[in-house]
PDB file of C-alpha atoms in Angstrom:
ATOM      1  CA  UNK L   1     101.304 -11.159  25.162  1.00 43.00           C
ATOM      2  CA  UNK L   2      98.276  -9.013  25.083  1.00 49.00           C
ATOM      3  CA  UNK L   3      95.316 -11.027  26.098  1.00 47.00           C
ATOM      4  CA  UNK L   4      92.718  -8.394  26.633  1.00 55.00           C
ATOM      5  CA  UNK L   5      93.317  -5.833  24.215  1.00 67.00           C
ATOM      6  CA  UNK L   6      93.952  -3.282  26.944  1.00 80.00           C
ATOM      7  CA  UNK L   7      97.075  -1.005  27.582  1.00 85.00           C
ATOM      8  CA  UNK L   8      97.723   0.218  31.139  1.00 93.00           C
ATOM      9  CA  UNK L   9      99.994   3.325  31.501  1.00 94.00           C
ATOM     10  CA  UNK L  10     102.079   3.506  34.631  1.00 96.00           C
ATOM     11  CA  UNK L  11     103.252   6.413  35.688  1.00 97.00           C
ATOM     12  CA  UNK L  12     106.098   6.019  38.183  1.00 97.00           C
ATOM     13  CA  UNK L  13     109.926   6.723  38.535  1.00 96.00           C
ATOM     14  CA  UNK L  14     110.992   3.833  40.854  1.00 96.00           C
ATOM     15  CA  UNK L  15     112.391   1.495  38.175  1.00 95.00           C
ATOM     16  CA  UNK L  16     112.103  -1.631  41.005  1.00 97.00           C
ATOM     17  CA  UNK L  17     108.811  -0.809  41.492  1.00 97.00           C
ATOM     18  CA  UNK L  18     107.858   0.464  37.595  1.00 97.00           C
ATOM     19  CA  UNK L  19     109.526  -3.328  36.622  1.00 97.00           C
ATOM     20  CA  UNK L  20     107.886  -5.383  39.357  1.00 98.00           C
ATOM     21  CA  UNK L  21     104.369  -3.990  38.723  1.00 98.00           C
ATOM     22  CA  UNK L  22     104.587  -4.064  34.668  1.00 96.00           C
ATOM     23  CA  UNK L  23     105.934  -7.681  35.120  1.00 97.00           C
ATOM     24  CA  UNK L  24     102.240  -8.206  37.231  1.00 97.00           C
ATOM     25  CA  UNK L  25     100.127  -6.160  34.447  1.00 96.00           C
ATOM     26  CA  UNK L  26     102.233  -8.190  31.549  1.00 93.00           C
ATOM     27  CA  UNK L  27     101.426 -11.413  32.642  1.00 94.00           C
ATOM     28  CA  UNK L  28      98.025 -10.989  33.767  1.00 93.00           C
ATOM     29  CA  UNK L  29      97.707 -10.263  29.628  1.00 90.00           C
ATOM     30  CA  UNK L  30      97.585  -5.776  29.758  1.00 90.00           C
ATOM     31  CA  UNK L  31     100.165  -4.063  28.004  1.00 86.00           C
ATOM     32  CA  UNK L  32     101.914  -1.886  29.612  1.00 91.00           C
ATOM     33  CA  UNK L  33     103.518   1.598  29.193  1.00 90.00           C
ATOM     34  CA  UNK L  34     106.210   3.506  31.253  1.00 94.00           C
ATOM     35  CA  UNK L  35     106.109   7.036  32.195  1.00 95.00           C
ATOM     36  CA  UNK L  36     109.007   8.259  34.576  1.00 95.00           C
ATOM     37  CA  UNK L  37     107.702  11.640  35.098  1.00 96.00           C
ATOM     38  CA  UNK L  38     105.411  14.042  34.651  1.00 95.00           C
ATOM     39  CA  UNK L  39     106.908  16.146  31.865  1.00 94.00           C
ATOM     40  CA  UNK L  40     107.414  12.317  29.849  1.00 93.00           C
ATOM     41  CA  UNK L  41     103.620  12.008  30.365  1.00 92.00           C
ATOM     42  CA  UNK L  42     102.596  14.709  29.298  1.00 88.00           C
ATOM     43  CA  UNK L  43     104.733  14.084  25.785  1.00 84.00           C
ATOM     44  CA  UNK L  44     103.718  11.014  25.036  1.00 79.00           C
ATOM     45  CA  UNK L  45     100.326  10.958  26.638  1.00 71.00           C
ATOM     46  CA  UNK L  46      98.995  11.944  22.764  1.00 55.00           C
ATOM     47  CA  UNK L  47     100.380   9.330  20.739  1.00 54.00           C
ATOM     48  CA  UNK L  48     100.279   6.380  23.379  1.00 62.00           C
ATOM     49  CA  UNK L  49      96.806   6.512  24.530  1.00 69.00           C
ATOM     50  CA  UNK L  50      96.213   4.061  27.703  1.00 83.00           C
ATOM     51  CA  UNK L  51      93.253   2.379  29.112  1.00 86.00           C
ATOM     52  CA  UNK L  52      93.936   3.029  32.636  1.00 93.00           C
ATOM     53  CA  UNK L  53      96.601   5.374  34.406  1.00 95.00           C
ATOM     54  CA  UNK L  54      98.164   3.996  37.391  1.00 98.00           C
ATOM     55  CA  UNK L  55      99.790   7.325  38.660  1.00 97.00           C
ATOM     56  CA  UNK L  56     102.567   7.702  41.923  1.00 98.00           C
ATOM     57  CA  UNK L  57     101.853  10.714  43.720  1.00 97.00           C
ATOM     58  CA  UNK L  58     105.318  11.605  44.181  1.00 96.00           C
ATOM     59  CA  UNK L  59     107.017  12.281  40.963  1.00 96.00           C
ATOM     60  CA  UNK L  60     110.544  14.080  40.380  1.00 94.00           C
ATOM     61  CA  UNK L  61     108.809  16.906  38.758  1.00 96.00           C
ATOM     62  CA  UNK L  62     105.087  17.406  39.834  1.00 94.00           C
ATOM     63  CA  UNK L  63     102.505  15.395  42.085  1.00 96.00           C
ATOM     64  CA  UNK L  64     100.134  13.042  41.085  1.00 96.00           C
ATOM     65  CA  UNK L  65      97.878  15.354  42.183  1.00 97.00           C
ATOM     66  CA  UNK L  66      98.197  17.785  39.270  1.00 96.00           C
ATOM     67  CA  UNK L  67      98.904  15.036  36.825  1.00 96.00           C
ATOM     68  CA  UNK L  68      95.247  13.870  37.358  1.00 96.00           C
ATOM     69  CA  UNK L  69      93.883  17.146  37.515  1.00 95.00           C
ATOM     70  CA  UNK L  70      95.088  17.903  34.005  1.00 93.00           C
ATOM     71  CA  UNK L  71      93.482  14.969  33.095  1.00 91.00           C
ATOM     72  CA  UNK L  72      89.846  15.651  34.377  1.00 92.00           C
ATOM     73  CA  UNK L  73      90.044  18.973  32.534  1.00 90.00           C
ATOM     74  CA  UNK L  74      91.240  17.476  29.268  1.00 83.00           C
ATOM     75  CA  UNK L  75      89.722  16.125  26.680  1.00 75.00           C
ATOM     76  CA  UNK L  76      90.338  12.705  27.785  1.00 79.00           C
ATOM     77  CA  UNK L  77      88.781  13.418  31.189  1.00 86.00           C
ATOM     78  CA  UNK L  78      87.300   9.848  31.440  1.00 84.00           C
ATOM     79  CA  UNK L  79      90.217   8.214  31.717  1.00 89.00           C
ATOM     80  CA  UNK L  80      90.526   5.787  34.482  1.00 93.00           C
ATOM     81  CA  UNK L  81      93.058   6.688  36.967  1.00 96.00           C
ATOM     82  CA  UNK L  82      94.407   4.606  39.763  1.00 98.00           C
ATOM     83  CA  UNK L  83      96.672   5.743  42.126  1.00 98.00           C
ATOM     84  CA  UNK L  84      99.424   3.565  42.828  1.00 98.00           C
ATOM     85  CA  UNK L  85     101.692   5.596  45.875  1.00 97.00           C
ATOM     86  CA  UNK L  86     103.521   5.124  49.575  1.00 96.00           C
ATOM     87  CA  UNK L  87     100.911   7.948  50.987  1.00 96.00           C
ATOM     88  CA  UNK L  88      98.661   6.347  53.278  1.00 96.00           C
ATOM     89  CA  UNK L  89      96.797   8.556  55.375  1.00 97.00           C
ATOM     90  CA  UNK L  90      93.619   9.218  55.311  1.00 97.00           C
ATOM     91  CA  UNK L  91      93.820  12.302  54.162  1.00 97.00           C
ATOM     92  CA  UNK L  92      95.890  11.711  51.752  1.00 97.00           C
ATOM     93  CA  UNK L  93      93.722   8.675  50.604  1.00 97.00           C
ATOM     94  CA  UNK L  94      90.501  11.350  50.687  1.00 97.00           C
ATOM     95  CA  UNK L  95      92.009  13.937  48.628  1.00 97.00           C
ATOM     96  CA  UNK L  96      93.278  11.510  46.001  1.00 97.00           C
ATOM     97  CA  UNK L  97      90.163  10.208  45.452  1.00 97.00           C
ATOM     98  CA  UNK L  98      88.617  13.543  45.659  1.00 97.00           C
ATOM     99  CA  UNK L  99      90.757  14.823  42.759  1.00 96.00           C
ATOM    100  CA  UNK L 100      89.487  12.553  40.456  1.00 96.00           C
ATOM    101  CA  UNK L 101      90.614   9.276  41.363  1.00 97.00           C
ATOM    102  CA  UNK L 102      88.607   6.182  40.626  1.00 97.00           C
ATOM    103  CA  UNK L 103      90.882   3.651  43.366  1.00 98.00           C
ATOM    104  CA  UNK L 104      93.734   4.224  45.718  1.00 98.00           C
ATOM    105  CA  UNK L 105      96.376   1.359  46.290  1.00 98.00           C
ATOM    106  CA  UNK L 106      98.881   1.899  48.944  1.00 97.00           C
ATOM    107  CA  UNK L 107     102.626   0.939  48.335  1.00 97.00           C
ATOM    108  CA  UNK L 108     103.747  -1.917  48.629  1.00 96.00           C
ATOM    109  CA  UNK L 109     101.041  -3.694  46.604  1.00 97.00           C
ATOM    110  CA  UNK L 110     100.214  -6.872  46.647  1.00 97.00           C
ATOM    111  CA  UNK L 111      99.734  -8.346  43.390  1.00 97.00           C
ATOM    112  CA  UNK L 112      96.075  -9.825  43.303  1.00 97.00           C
ATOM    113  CA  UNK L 113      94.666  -7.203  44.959  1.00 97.00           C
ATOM    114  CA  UNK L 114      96.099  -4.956  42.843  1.00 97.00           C
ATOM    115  CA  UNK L 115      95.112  -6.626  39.565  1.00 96.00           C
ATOM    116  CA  UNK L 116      92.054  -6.890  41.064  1.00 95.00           C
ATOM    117  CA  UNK L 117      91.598  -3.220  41.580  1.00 96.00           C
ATOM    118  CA  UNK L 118      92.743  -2.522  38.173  1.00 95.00           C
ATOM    119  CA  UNK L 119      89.885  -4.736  36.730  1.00 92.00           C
ATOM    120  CA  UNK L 120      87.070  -3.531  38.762  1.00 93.00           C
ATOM    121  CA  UNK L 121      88.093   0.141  37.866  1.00 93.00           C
ATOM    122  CA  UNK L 122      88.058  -0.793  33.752  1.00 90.00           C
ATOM    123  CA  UNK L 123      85.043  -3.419  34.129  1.00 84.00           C
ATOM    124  CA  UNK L 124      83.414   0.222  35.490  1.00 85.00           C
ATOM    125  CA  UNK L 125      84.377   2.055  32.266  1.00 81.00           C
ATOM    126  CA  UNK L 126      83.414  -0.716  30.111  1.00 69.00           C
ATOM    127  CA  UNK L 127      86.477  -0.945  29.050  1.00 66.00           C
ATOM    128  CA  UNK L 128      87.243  -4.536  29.810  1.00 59.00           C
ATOM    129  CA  UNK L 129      84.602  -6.063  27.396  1.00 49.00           C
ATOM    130  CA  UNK L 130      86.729  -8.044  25.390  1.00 52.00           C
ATOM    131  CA  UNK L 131      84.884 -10.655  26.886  1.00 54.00           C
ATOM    132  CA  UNK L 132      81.189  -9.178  26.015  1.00 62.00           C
ATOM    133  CA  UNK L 133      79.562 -10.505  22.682  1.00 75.00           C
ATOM    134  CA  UNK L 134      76.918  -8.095  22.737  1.00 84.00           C
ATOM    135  CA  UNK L 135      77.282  -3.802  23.372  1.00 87.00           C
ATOM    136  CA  UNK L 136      74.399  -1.849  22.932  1.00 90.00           C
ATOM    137  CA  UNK L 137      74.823   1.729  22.165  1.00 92.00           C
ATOM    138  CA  UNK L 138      71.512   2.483  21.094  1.00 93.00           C
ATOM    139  CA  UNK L 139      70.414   2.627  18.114  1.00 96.00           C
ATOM    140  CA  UNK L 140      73.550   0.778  17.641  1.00 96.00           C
ATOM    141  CA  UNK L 141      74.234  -3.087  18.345  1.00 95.00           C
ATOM    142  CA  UNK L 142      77.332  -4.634  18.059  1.00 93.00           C
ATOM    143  CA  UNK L 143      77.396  -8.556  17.906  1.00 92.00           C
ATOM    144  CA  UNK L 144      80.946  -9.840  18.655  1.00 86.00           C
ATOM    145  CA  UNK L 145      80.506 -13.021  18.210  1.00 86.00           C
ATOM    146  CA  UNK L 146      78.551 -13.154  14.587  1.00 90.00           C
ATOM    147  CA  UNK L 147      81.143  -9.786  13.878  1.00 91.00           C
ATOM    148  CA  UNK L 148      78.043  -8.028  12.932  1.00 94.00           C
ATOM    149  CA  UNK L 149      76.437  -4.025  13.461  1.00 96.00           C
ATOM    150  CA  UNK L 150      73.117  -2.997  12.936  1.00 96.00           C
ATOM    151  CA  UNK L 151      71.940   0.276  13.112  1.00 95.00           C
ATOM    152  CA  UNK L 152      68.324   0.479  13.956  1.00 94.00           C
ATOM    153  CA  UNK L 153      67.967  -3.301  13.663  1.00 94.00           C
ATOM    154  CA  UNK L 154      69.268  -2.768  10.061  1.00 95.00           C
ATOM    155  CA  UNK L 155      73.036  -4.902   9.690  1.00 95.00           C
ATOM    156  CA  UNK L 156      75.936  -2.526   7.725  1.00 96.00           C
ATOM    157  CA  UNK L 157      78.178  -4.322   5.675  1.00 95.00           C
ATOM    158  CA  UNK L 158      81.306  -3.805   7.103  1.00 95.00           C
ATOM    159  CA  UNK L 159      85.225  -5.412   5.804  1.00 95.00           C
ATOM    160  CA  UNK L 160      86.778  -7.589   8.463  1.00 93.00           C
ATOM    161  CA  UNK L 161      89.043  -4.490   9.153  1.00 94.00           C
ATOM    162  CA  UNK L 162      86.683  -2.151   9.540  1.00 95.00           C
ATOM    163  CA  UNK L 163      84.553  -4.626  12.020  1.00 95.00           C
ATOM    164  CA  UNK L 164      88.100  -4.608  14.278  1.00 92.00           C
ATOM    165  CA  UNK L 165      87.911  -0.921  14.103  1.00 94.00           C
ATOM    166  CA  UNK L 166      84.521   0.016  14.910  1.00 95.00           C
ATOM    167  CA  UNK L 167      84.628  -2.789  17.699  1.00 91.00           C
ATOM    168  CA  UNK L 168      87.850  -1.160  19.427  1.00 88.00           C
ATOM    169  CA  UNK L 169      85.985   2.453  18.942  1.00 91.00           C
ATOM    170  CA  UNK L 170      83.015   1.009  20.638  1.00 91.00           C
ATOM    171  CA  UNK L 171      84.550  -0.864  23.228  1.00 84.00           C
ATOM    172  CA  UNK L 172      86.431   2.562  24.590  1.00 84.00           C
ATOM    173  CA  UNK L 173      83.284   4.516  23.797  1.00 86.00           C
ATOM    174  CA  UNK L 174      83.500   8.220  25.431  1.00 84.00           C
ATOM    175  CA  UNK L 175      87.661   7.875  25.699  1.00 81.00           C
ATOM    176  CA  UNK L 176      90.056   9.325  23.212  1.00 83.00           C
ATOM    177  CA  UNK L 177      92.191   6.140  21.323  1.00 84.00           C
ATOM    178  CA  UNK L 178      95.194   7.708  19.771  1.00 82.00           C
ATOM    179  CA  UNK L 179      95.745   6.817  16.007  1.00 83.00           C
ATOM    180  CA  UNK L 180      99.073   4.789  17.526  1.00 79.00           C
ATOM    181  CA  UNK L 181      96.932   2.762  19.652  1.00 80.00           C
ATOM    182  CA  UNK L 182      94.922   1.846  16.623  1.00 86.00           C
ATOM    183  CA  UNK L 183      97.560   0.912  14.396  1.00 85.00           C
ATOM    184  CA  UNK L 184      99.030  -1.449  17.059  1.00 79.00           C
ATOM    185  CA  UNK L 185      95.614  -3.299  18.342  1.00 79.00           C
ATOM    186  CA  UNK L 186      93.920  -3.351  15.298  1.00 86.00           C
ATOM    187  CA  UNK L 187      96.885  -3.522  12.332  1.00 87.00           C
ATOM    188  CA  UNK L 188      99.112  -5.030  14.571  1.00 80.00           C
ATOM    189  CA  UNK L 189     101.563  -2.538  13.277  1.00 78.00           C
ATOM    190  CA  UNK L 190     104.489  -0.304  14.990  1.00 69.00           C
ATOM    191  CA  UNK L 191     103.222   2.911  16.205  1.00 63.00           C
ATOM    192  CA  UNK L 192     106.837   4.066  14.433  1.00 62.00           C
ATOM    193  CA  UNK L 193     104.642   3.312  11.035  1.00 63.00           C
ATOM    194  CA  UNK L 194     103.684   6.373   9.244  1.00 61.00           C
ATOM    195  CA  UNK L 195     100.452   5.984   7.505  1.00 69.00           C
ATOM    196  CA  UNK L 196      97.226   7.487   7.104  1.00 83.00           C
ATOM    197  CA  UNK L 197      95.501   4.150   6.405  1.00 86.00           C
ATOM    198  CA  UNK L 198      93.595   4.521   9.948  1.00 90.00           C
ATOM    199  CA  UNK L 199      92.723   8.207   8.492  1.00 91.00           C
ATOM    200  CA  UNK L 200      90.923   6.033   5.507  1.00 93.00           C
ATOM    201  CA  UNK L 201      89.284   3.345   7.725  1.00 94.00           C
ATOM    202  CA  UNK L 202      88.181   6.401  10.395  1.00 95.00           C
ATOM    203  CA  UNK L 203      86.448   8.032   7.338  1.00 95.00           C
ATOM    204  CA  UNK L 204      85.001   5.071   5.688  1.00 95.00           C
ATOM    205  CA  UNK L 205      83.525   3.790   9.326  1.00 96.00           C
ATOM    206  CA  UNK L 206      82.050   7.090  10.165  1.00 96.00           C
ATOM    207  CA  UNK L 207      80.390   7.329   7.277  1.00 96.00           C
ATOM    208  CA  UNK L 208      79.126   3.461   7.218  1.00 96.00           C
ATOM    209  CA  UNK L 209      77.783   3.809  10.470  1.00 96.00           C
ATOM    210  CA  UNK L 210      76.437   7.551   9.747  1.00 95.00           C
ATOM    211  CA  UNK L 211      78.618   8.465  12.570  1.00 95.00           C
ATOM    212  CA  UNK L 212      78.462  12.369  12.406  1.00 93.00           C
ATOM    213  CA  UNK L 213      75.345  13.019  14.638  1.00 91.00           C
ATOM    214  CA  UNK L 214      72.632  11.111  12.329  1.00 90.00           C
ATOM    215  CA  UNK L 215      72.374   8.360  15.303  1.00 93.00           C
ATOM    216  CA  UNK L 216      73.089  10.809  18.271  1.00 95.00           C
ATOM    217  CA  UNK L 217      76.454   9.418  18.105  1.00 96.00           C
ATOM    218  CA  UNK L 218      79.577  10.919  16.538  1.00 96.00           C
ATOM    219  CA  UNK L 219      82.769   9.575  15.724  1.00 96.00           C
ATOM    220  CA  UNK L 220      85.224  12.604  16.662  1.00 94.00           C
ATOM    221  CA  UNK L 221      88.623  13.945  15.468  1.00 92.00           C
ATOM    222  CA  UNK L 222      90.510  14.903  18.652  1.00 87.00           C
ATOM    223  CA  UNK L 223      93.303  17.324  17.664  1.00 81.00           C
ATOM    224  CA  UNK L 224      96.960  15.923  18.195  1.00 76.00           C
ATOM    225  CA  UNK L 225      94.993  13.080  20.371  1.00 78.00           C
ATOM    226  CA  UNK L 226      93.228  10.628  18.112  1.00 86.00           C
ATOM    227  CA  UNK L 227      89.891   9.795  18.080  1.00 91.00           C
ATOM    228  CA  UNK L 228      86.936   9.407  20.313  1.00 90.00           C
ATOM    229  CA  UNK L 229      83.186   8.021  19.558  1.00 93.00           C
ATOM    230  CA  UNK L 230      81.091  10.693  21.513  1.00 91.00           C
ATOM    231  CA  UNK L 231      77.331  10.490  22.706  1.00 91.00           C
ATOM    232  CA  UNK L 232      76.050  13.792  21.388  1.00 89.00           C
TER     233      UNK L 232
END
């Protein structure tokens, strides 16, 4: 079950190793989804956005390496990335890291430390604060706890469903969440569902919150991605 609200992608092509980790990430409450190469990655990367990337360095058709550097020059470049990989030099450990990396385990893990590492890196990017009541994106204020949003000390009358929205956007500020990631944490639907209720909720939201640029924030369209509430 997914305590926290958070989806971890893991991007590795040992199946012992892809199962034994996702059993860790399930059960310490992530979700978790599979990539077995690069090329599978790179498909689905745009309609099963992730919270944080754990990423092998050796994959059957590319490195880690390039997979991460296609990701700091996208438009999801703040991604968290972790790798997760048997090189342990230090070399290899400096270049990683180097590229764009936010943590380097070395294989095999062990399973605290590793969860561990994977909530320091998210706590980071803010992007563990299902447990925070209050985020401040000034002038905006989101109250978790009274499921309220004021804009310049001012509350907006938001629907229950459009509170969830707005307080997944929020949460992820800065990070592209893919219409399929919406449907499934905030309707609780199938990404397989086609519908463009998230389209209507997007567009009612942004224009609640005045979230085109009135505010200095703007919540963006990202082309075959999803969507991404930017600090303009």
């Amino acid at each position: 079950m997914n305590r926290l609200g958070l989806v971890v992608g893991l991007l590795e092509d040992d199946q012992d190793m892809a199962a034994l980790v996702g059993q860790w990430l399930e059960e310490a409450g992530y979700t978790t989804r599979l990539f077995r190469s690069v090329g599978e990655y790179r498909r689905r990367q745009g309609s099963e956005a992730v919270d944080l990337l754990l990423l092998d360095w050796m994959l059957p058709d590319g490195s880690g390496i390039e997979v991460i550097e296609g990701i700091r020059s996208s438009p999801n470049s703040r991604l968290p990335v972790v790798f997760l990989t048997a090189r342990d030099s230090e070399d290899d450990i400096v270049r990683g890291l180097a590229s764009g990396g936010d943590d380097y385990v070395v294989k095999p893990p062990k399973r605290r430390e590793l969860i561990a590492r994977v909530s320091v890196v998210l706590r980071r990017h803010g992007a563990d604060a299902e447990a925070i009541e209050t985020i401040e994106l000034a002038p905006y204020s989101l109250d978790a706890r009274r499921r309220r949003i004021s804009v310049d000390g001012r509350d907006v009358e938001l629907t229950q469903r459009e509170f969830d929205l707005a307080s997944f956007l929020f949460r992820r500020h800065g990070r592209i969440v893919s219409r399929d990631a919406l449907l499934e944490n905030v309707w609780n639907l199938s990404s397989a569902v086609s519908t463009r209720t998230v389209d209507t909720h997007v567009s009612r939201l942004r224009k609640k919150l005045e979230l085109s640029g009135e505010h200095g924030w703007r919540l963006a369209a990202i082309y075959q991605h999803g969507y991404r509430l930017e600090q303009i």
